[in-house]
Backbone as CSV, one residue per row, in Angstrom:
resi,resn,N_x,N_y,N_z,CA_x,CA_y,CA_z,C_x,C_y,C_z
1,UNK,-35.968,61.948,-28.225,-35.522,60.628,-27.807,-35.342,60.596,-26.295
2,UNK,-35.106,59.507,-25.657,-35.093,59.106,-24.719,-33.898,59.800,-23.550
3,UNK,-32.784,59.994,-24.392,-31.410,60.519,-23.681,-31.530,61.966,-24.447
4,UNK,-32.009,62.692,-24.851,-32.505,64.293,-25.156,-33.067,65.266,-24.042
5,UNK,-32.141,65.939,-23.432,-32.298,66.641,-21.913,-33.893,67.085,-22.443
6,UNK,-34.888,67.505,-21.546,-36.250,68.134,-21.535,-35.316,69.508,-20.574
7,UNK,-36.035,70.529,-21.605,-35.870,71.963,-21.233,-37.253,72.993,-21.322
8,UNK,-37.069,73.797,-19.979,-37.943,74.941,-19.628,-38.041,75.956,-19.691
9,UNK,-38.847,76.868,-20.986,-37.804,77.996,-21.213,-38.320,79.091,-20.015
10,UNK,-37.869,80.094,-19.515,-38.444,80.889,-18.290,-38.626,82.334,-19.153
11,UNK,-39.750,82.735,-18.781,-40.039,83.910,-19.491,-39.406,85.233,-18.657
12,UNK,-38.940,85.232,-17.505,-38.167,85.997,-17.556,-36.208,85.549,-16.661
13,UNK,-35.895,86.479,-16.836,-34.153,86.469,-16.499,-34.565,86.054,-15.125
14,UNK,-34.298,84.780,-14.317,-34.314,84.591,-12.725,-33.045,85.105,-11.979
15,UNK,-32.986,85.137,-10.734,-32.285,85.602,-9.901,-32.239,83.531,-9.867
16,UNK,-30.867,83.287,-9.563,-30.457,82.195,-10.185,-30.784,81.144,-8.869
17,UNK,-30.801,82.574,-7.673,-30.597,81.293,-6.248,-31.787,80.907,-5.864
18,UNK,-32.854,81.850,-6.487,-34.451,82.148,-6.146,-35.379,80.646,-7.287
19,UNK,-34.442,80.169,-7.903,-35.119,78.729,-8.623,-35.218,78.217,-7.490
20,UNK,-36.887,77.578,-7.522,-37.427,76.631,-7.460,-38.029,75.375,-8.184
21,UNK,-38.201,74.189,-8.145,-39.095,73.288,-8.830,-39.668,72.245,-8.153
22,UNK,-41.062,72.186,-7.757,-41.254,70.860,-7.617,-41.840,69.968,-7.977
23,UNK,-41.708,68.860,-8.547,-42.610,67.805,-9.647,-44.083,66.797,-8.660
24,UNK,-44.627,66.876,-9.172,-46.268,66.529,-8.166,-46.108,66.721,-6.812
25,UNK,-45.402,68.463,-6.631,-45.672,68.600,-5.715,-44.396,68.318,-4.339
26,UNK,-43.994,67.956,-5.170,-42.332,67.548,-4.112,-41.295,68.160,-5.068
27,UNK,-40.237,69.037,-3.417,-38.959,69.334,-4.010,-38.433,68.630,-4.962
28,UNK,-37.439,69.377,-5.778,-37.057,68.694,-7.422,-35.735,68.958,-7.104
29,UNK,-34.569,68.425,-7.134,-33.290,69.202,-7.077,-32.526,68.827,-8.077
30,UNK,-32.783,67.809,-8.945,-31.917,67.242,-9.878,-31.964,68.354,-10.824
31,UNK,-31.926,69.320,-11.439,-31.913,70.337,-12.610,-30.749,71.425,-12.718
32,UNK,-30.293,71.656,-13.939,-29.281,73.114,-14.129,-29.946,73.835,-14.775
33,UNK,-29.916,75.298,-14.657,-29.864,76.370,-15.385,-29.418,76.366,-16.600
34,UNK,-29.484,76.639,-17.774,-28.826,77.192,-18.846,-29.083,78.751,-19.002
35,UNK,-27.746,79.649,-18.642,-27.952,81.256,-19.075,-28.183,81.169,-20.078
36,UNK,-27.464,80.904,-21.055,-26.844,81.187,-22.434,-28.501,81.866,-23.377
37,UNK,-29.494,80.087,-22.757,-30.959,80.060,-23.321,-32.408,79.961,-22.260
38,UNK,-32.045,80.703,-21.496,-32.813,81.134,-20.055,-33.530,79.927,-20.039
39,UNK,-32.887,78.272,-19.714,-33.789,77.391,-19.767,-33.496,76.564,-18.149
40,UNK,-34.705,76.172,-17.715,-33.823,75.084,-17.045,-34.237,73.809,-17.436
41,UNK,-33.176,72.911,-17.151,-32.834,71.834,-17.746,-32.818,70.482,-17.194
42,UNK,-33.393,69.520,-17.457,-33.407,68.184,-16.776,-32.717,67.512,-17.672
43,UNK,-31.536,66.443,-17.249,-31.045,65.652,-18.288,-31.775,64.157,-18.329
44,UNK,-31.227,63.032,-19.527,-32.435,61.879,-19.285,-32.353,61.485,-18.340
45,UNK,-31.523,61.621,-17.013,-31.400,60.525,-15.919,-31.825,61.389,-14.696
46,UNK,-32.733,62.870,-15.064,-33.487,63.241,-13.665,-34.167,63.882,-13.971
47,UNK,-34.744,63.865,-15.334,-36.121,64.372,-15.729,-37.275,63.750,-15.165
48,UNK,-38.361,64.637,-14.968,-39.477,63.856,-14.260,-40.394,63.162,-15.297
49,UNK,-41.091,62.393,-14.982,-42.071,60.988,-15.559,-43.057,61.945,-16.368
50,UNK,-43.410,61.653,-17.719,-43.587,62.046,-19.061,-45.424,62.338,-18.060
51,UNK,-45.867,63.844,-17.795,-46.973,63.578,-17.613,-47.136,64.749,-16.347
52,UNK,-45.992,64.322,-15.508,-45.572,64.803,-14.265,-45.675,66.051,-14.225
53,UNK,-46.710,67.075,-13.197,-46.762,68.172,-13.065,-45.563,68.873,-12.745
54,UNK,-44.951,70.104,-13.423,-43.493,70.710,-13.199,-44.326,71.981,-12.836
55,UNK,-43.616,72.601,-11.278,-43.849,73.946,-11.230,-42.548,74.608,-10.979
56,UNK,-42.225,75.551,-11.699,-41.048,76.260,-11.306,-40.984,77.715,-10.958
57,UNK,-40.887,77.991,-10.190,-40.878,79.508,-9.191,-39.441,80.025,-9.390
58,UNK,-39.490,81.249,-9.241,-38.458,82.489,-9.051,-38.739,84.017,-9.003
59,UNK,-37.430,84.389,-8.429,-37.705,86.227,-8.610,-37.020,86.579,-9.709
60,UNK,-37.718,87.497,-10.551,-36.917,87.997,-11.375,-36.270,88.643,-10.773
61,UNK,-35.587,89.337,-11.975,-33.866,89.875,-11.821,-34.441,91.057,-12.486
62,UNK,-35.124,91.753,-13.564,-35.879,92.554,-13.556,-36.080,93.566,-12.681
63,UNK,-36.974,92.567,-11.137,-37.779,93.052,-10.277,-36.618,93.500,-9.352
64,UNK,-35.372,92.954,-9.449,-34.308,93.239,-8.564,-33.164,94.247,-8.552
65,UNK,-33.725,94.794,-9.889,-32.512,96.541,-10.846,-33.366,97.530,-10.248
66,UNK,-32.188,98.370,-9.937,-33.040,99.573,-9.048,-32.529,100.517,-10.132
């Protein structure tokens, strides 16, 4: 439905400050994290337009355990 947050699941654990997103191409800042379900999250009032290219970048946290 219409008011049903759209979620991203990330295939791996991000380093939380290292999120990026930008939707066709332009910075995105409206989004939260969810730890709990390694997602990030747009709610209905800053999700991008049904169609809209989403790219989301990060470092893992993985890559960051010594």
């Amino acid at each position: 439905t219409a008011d049903t947050p759209v979620r991203f699941a990330l295939a791996e654990v991000p380093v939380v400050s290292s999120l990026a997103v930008t939707v066709e191409g332009g910075n995105w800042t409206a989004w939260t994290f969810d730890s709990s379900t390694n997602e990030l999250v747009f709610d209905d009032q800053t999700r991008p337009a049904l169609g809209a290219e989403v790219a989301i970048s990060y470092v893992s946290a993985v890559a960051c355990t010594i």
